[in-house]
PDB file of C-alpha atoms and ligand atoms in Angstrom:
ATOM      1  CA  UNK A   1      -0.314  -4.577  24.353  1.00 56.00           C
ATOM      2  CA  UNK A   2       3.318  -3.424  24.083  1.00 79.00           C
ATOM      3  CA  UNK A   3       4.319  -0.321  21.416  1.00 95.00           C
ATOM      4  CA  UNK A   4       3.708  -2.945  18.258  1.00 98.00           C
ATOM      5  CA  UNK A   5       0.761  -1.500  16.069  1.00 98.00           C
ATOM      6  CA  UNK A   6       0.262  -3.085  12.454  1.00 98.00           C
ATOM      7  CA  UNK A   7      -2.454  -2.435  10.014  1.00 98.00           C
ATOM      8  CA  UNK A   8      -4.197  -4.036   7.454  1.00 98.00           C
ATOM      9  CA  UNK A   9      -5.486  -1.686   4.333  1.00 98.00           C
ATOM     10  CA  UNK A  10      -7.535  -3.048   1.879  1.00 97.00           C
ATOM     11  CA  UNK A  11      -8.866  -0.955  -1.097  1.00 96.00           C
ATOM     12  CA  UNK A  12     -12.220  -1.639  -1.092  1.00 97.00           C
ATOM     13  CA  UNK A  13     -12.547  -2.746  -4.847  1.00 94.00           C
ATOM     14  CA  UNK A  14     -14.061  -6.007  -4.153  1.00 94.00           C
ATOM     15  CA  UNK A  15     -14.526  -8.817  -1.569  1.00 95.00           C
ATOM     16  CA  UNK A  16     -11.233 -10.294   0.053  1.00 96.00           C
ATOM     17  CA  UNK A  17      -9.798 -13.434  -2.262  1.00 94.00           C
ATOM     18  CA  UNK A  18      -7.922 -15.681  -1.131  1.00 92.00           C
ATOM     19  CA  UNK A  19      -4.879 -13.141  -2.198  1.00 93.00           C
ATOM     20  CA  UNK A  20      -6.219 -10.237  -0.093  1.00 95.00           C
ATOM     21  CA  UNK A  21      -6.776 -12.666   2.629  1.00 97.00           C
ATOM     22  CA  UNK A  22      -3.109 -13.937   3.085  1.00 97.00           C
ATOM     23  CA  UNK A  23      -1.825 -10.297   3.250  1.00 97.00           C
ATOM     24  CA  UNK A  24      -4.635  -9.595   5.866  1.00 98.00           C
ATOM     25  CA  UNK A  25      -3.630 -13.183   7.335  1.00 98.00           C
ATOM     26  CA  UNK A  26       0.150 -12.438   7.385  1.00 98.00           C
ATOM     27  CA  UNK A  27      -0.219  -8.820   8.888  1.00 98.00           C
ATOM     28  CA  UNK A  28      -2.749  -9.831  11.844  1.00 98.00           C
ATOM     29  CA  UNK A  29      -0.265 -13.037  12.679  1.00 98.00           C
ATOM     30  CA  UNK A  30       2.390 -10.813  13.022  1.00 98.00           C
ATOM     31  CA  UNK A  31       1.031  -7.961  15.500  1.00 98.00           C
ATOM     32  CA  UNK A  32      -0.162 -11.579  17.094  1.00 97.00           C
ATOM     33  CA  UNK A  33       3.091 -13.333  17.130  1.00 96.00           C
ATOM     34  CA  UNK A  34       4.458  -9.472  18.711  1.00 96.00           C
ATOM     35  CA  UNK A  35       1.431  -9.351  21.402  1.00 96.00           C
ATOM     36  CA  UNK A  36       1.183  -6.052  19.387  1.00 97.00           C
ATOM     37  CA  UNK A  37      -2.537  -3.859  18.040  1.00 98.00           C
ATOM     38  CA  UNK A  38      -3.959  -4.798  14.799  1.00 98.00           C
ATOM     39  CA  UNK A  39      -5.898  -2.339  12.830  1.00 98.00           C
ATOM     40  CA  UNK A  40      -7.854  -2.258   9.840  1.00 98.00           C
ATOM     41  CA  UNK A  41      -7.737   0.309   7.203  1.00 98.00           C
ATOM     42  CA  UNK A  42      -9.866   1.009   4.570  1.00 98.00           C
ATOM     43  CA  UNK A  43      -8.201   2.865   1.527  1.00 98.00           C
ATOM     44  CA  UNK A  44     -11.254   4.384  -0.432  1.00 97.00           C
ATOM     45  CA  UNK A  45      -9.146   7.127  -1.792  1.00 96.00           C
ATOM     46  CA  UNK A  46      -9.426   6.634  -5.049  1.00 95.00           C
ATOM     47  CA  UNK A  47     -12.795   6.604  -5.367  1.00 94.00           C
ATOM     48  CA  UNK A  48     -13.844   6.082  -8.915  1.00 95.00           C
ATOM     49  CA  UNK A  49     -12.179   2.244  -8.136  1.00 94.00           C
ATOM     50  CA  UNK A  50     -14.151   1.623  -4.891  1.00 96.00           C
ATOM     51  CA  UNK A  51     -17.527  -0.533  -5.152  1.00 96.00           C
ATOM     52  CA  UNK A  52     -20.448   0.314  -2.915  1.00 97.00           C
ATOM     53  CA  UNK A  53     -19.965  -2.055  -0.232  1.00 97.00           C
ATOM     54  CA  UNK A  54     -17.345  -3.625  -0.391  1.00 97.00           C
ATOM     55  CA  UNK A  55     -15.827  -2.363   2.882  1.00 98.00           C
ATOM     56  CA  UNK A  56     -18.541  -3.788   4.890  1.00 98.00           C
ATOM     57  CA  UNK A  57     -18.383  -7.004   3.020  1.00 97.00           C
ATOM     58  CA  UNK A  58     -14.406  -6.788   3.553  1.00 98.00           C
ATOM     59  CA  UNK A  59     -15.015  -6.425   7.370  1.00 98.00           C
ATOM     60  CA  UNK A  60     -17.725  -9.113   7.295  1.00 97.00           C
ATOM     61  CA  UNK A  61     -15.169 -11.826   5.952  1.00 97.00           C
ATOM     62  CA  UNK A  62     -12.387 -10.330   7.961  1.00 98.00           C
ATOM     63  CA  UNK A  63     -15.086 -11.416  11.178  1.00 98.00           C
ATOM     64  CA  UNK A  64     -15.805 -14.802   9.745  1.00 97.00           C
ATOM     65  CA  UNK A  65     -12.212 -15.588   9.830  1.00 98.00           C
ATOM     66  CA  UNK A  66     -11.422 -14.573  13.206  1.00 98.00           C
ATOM     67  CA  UNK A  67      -9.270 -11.743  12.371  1.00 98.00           C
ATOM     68  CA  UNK A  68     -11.397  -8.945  14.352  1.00 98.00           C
ATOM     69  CA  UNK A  69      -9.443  -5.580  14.703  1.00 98.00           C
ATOM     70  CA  UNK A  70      -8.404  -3.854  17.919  1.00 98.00           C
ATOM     71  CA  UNK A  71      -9.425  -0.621  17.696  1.00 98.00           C
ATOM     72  CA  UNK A  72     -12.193   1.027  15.507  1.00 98.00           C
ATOM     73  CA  UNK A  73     -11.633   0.635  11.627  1.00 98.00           C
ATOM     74  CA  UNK A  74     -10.958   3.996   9.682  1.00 98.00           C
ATOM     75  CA  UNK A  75     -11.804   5.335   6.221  1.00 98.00           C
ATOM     76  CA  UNK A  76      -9.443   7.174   4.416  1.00 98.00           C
ATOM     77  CA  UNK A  77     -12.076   9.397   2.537  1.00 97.00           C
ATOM     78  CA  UNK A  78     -12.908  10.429   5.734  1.00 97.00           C
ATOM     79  CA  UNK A  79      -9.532  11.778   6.298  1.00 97.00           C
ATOM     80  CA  UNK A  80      -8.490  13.579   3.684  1.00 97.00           C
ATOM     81  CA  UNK A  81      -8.028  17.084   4.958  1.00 97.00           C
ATOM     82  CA  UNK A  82      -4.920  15.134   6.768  1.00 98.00           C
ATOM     83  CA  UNK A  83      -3.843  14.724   3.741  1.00 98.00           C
ATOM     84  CA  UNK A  84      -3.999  18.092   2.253  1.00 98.00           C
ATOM     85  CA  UNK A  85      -2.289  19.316   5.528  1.00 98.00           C
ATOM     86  CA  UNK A  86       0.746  16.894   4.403  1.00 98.00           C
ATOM     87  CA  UNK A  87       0.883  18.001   1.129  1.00 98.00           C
ATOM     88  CA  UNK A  88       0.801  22.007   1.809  1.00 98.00           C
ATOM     89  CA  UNK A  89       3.283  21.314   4.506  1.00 98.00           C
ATOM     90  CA  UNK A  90       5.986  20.092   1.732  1.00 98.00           C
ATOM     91  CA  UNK A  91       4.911  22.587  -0.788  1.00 97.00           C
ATOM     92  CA  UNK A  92       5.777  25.060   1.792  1.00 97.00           C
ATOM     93  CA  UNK A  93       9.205  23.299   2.113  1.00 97.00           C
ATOM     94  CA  UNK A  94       9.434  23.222  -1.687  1.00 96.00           C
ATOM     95  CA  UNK A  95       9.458  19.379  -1.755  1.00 97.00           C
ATOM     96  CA  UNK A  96       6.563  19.409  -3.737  1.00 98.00           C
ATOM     97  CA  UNK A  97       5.234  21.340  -6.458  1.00 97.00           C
ATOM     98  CA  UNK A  98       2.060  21.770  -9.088  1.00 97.00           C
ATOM     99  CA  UNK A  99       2.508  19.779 -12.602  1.00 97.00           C
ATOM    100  CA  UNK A 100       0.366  20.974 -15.318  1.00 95.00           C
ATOM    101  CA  UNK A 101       1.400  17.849 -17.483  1.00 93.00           C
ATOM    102  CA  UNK A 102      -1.202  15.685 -18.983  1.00 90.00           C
ATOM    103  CA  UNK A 103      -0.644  12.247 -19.562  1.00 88.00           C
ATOM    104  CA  UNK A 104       0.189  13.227 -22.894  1.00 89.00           C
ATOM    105  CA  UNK A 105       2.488  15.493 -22.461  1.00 90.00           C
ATOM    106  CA  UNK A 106       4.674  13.544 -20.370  1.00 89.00           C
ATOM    107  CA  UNK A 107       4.508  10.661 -23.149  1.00 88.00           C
ATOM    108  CA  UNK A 108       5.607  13.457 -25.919  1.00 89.00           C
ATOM    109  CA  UNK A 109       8.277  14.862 -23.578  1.00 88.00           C
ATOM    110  CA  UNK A 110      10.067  11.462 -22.817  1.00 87.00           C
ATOM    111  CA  UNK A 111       9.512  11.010 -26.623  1.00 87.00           C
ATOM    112  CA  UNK A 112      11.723  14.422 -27.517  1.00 87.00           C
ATOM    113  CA  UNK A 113      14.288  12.872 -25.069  1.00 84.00           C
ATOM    114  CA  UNK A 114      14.649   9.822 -26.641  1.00 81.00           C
ATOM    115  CA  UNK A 115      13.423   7.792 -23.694  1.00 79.00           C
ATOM    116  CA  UNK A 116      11.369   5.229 -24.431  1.00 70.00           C
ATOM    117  CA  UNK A 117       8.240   4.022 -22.161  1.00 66.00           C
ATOM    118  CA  UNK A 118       9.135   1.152 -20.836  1.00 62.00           C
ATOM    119  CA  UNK A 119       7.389  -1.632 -21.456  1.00 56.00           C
ATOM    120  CA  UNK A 120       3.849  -2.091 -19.050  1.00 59.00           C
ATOM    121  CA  UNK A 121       6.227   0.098 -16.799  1.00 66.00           C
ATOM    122  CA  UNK A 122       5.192   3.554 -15.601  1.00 72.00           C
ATOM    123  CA  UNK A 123       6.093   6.536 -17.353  1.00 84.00           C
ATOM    124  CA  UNK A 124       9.106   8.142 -15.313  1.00 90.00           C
ATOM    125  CA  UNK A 125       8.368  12.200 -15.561  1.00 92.00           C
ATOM    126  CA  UNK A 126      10.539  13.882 -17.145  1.00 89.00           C
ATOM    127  CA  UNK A 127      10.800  17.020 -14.776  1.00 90.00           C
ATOM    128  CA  UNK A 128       8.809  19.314 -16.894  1.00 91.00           C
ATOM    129  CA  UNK A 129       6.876  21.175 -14.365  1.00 95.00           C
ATOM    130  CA  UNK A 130      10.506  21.266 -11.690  1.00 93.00           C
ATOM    131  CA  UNK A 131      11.082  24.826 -12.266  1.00 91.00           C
ATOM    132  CA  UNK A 132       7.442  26.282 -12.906  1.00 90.00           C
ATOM    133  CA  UNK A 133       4.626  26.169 -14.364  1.00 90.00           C
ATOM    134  CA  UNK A 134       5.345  27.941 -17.284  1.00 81.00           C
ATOM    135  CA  UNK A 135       2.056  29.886 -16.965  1.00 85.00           C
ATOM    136  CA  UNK A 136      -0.047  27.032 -16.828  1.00 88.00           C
ATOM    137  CA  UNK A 137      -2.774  25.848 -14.673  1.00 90.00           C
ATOM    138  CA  UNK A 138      -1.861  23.168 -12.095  1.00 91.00           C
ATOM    139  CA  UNK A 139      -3.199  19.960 -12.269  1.00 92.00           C
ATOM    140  CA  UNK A 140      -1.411  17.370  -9.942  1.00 96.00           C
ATOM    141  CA  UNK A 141       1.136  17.768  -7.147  1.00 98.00           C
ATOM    142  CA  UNK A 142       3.913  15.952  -7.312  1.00 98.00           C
ATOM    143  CA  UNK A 143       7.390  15.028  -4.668  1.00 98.00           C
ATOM    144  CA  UNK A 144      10.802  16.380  -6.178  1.00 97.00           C
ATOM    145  CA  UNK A 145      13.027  13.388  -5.658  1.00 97.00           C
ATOM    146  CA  UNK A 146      16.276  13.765  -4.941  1.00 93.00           C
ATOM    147  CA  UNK A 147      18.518  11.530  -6.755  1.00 91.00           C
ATOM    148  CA  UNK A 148      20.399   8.481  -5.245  1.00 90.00           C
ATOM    149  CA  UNK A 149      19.536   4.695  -4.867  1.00 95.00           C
ATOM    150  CA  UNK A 150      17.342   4.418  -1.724  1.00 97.00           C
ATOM    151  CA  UNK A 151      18.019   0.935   0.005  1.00 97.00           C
ATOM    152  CA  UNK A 152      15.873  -0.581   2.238  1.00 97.00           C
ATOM    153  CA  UNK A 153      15.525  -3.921   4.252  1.00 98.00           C
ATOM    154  CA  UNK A 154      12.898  -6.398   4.038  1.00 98.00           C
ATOM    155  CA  UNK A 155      12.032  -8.789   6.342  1.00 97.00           C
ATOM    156  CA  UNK A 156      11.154 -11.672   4.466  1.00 96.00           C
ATOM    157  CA  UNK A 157      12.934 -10.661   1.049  1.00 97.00           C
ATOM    158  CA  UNK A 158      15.952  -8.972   3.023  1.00 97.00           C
ATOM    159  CA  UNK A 159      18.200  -5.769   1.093  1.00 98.00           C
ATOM    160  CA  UNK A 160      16.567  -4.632  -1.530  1.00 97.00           C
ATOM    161  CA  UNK A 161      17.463  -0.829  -3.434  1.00 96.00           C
ATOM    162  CA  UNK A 162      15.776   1.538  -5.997  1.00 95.00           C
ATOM    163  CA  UNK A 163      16.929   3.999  -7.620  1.00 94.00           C
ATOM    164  CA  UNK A 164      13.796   6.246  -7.424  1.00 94.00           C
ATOM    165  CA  UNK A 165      14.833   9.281  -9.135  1.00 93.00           C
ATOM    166  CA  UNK A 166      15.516   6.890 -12.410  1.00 90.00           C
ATOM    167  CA  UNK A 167      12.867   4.555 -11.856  1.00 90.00           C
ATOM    168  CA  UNK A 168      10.072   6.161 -10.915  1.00 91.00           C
ATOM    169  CA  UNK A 169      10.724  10.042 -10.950  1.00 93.00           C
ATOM    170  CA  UNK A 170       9.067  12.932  -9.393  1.00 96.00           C
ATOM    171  CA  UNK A 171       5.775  11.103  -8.078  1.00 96.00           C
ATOM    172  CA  UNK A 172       2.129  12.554  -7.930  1.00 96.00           C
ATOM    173  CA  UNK A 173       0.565  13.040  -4.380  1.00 98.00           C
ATOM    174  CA  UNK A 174      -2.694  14.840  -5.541  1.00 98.00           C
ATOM    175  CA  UNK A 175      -4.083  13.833  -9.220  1.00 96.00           C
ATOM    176  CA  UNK A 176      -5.838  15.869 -11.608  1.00 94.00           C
ATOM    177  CA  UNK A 177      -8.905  14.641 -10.773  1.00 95.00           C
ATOM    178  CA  UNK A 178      -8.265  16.181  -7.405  1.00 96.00           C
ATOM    179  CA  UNK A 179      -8.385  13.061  -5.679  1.00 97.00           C
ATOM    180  CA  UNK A 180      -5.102  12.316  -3.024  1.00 98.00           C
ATOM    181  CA  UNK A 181      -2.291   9.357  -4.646  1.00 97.00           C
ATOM    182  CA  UNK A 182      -1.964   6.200  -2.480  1.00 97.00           C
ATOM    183  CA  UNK A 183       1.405   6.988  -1.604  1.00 98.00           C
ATOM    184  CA  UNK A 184       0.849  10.399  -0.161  1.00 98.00           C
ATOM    185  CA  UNK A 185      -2.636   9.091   1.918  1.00 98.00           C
ATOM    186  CA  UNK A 186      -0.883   5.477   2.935  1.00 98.00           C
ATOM    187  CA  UNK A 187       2.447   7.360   4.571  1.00 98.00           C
ATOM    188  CA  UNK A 188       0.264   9.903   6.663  1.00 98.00           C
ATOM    189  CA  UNK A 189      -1.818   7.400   7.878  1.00 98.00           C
ATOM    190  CA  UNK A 190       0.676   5.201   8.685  1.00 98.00           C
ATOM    191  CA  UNK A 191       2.357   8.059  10.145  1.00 98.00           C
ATOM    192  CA  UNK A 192      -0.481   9.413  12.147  1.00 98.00           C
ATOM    193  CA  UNK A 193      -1.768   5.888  13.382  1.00 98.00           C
ATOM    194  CA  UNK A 194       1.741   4.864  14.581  1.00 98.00           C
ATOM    195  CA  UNK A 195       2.039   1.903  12.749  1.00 98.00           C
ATOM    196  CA  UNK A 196       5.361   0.401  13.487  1.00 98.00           C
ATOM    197  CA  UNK A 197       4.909  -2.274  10.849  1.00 98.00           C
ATOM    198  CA  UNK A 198       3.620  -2.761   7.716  1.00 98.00           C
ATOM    199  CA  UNK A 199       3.346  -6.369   6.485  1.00 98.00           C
ATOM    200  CA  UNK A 200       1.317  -6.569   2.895  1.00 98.00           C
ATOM    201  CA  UNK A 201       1.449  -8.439   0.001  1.00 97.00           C
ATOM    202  CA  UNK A 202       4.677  -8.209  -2.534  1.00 96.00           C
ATOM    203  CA  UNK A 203       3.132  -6.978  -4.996  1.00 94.00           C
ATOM    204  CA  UNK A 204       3.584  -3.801  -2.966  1.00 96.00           C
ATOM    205  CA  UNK A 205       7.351  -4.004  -2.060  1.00 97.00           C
ATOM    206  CA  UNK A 206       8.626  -1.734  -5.333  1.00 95.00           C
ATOM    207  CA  UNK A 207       5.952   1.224  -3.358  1.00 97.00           C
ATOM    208  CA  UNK A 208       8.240   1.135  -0.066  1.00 98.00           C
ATOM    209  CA  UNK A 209      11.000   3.103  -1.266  1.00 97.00           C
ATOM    210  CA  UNK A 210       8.428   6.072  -2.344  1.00 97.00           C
ATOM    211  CA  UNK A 211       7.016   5.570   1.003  1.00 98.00           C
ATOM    212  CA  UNK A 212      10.615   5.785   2.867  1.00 98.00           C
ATOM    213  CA  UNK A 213      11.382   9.127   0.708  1.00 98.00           C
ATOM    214  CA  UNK A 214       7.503  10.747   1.822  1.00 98.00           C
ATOM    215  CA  UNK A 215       8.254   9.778   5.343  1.00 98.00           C
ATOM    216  CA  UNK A 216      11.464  11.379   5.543  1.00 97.00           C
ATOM    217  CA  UNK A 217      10.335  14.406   3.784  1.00 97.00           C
ATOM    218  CA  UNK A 218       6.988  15.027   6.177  1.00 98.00           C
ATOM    219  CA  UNK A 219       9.776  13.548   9.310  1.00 98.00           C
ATOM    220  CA  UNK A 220       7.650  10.532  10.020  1.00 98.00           C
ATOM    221  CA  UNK A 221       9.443   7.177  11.882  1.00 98.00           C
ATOM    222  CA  UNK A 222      10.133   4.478   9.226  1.00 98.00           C
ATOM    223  CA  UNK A 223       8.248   1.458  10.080  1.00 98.00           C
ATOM    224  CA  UNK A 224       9.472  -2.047   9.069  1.00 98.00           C
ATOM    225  CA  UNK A 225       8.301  -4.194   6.470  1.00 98.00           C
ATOM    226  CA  UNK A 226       7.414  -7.544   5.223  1.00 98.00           C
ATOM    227  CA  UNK A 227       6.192  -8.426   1.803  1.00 98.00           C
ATOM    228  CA  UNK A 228       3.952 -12.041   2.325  1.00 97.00           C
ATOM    229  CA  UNK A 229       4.071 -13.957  -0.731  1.00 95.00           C
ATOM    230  CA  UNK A 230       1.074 -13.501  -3.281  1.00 93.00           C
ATOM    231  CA  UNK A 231      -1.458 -15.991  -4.645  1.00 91.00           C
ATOM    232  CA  UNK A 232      -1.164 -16.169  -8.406  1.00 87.00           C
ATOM    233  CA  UNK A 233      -4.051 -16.829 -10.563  1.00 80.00           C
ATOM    234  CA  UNK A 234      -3.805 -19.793 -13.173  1.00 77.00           C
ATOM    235  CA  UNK A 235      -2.197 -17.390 -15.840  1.00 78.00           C
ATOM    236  CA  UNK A 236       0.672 -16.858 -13.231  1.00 81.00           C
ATOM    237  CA  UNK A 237      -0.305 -13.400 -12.737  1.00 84.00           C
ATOM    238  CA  UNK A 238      -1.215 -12.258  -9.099  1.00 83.00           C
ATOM    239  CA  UNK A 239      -4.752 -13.383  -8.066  1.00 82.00           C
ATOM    240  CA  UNK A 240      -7.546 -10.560  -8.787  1.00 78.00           C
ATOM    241  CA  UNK A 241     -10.816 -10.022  -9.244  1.00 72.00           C
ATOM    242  CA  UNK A 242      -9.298  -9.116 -12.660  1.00 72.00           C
ATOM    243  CA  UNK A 243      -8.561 -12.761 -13.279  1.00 75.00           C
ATOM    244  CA  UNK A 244     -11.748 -14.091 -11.939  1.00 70.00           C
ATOM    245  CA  UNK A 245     -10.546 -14.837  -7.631  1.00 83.00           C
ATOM    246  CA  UNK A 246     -13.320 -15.691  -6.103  1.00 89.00           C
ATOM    247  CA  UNK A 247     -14.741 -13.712  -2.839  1.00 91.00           C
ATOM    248  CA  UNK A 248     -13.476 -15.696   0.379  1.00 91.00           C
ATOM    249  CA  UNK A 249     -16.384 -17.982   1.654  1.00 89.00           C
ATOM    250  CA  UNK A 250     -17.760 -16.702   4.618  1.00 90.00           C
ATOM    251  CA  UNK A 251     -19.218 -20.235   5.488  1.00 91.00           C
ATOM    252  CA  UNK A 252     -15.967 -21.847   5.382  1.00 94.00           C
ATOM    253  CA  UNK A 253     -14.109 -19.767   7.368  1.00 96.00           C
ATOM    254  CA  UNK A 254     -11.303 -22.484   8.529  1.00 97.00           C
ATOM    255  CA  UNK A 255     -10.650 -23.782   4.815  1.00 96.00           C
ATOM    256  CA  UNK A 256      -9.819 -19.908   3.805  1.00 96.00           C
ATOM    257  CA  UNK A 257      -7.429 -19.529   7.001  1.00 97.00           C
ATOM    258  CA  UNK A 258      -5.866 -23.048   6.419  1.00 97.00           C
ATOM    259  CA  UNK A 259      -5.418 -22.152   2.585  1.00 95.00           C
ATOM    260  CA  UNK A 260      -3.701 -18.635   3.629  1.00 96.00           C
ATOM    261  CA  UNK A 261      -1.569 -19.898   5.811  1.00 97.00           C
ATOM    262  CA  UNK A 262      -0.018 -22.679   3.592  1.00 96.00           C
ATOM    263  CA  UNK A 263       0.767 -19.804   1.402  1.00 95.00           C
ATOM    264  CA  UNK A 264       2.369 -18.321   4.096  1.00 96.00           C
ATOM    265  CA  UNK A 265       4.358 -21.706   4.244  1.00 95.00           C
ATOM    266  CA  UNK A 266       2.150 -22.633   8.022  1.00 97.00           C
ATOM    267  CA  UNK A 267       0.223 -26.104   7.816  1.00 97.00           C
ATOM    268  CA  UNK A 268      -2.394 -25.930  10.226  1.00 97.00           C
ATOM    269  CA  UNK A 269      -4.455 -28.368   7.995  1.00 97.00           C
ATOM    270  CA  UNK A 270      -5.298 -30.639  11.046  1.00 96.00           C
ATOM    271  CA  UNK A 271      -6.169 -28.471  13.260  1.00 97.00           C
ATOM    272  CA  UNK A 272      -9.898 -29.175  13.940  1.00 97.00           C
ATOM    273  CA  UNK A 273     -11.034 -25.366  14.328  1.00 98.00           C
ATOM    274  CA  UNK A 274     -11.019 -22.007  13.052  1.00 98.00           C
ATOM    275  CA  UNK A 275      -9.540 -20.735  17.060  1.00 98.00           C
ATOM    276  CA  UNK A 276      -7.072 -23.542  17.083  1.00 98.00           C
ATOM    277  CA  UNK A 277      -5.873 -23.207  13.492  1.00 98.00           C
ATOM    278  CA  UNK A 278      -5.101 -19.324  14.514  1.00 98.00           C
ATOM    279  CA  UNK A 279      -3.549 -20.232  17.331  1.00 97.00           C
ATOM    280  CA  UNK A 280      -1.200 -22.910  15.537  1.00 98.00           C
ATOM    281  CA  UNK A 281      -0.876 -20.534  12.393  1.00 98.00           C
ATOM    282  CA  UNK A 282       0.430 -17.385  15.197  1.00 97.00           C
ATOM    283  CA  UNK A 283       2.682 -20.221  16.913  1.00 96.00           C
ATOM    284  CA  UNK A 284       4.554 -20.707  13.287  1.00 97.00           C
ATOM    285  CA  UNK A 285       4.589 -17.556  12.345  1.00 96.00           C
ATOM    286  CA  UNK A 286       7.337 -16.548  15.475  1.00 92.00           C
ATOM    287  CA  UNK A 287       9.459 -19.068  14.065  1.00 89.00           C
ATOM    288  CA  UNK A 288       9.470 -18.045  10.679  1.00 89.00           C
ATOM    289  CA  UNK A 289       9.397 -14.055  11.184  1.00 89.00           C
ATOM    290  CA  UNK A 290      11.101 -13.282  14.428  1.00 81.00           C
TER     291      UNK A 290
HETATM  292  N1  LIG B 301      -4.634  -0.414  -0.200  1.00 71.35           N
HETATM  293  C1  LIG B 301      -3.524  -1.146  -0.743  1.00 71.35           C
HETATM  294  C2  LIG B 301      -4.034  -2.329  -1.532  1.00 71.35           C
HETATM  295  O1  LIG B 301      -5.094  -2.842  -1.225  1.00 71.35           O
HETATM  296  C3  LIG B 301      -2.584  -1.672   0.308  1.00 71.35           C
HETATM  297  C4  LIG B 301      -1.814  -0.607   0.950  1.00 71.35           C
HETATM  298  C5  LIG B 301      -0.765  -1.046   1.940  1.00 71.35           C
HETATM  299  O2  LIG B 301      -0.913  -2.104   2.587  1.00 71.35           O
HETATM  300  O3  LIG B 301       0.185  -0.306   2.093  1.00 71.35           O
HETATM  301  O4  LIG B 301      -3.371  -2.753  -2.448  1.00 71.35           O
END
């Protein structure tokens, strides 16, 4: 094993689909393909999301299809007080700060400023809470962002820039409901695991710059990334158990890899068995993604 470690992090809201399988395909190829570690992650954060399990039946399917992890799978709600460290660490720096917005009241403040909401986008904060709390009780944490247009390089979808100050604004790390935000928990893990590189599905590519800004912020190493293409359902939208994806087969183990790697743009349709077609799919994959 050289210094290569990837992940894979599934929330556990559900089986894998086929969707959740080509990310999980795509990432496990590549620490392959770099004779690197491959780990598995489960992000059970956000609780009130999570189904009872699902993270066992995620690690079952994961088996089925050959793609066993190297070291011990870890649960982020069992890691939390890492996360708490983080956050204290940049409130100390004052990179963070308490919010006692409600949902609400960021809606009636962008209102007042004549921004509209934009449409299915998220509501960009409008700084209310930057300077204090104006006697109020806390309620989230959130990153100051410094403005500028972060850039960033893909590897499959190349340069690629956000302007996260505009965008996005200050983000939350810790909700109201006390529970940690996927962007603070998924950089200190990545951080603290010493995952050199992320490769996850594209719905997840607009998150990276965030990511880039928390990691420079707590002084963590940027790892690369690649965004794998996504499965969309028949409306067009991604695939999700939303729009009725069905749970990967665990009796069919080969059709599910052959289907996830022709997403990935791999035919290993005639290979005759689940080893083989791994093999083929990890040969491909150096070619495609050096
Ligand atoms: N847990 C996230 C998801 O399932 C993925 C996080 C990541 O790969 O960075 O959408």
């Amino acid at each position: 094993m050289n210094g290569y470690r990837g992940r894979f992090a599934p929330s556990p809201t559900g089986p894998l689909h086929a969707g959740s399988l080509v990310a999980a395909l795509a990432s496990w190829l590549d620490a392959r393909a770099h004779g690197g570690t491959w780990l598995v992650r489960i992000e059970d954060v956000d609780r009130p999301r999570c189904v009872p399990g699902a993270d066992a039946e995620i690690l079952r399917q994961l088996a089925a299809c050959g793609l066993l992890p190297d070291e011990e799978p870890t649960w982020q709600s069992q890691r939390e007080p890492l996360y708490q460290v983080a956050l204290d660490r940049l409130v100390d720096q004052g990179l963070a700060y308490p919010c006692a917005c409600s949902r609400k009241d960021i809606e009636v403040a962008l209102r007042a400023q004549g921004r509209e909401r934009p449409r299915g986008g998220e509501l960009v904060y409008p700084g209310t809470c930057r300077q204090g709390l104006h006697g109020q009780e806390p309620r989230a944490w959130r990153l100051r962002v410094a403005d500028g247009v972060v850039p960033w390089t893909d590897r499959r979808l190349g340069v690629r820039l956000q302007d996260v100050a505009q965008e996005v604004g200050d983000y939350v790390l810790k909700r109201a409901d006390g529970l940690y935000a996927y962007q603070l928990a998924v950089v200190v893990d990545d951080g603290a695991q010493g995952i050199t590189h992320v490769v996850r599905g594209e719905d997840l590519a607009d998150n990276t710059p965030r990511q880039l800004l928390l990691q420079r912020a707590l002084g963590l190493p940027q790892p690369a990334y690649l965004h794998a293409p996504l499965v969309l359902g028949p409306n067009g939208e991604k695939l999700s158990k939303q729009n009725g994806a069905e749970a990967v087969e665990l009796g069919d183990p080969l059709r599910a890899i052959v289907s996830a790697a022709a997403v990935l743009g791999i035919d290993v349709s005639g290979e005759p068995s689940l080893g083989n077609a791994l093999l083929a799919a990890t040969c491909a994959w150096v070619a495609r993604f050096p």
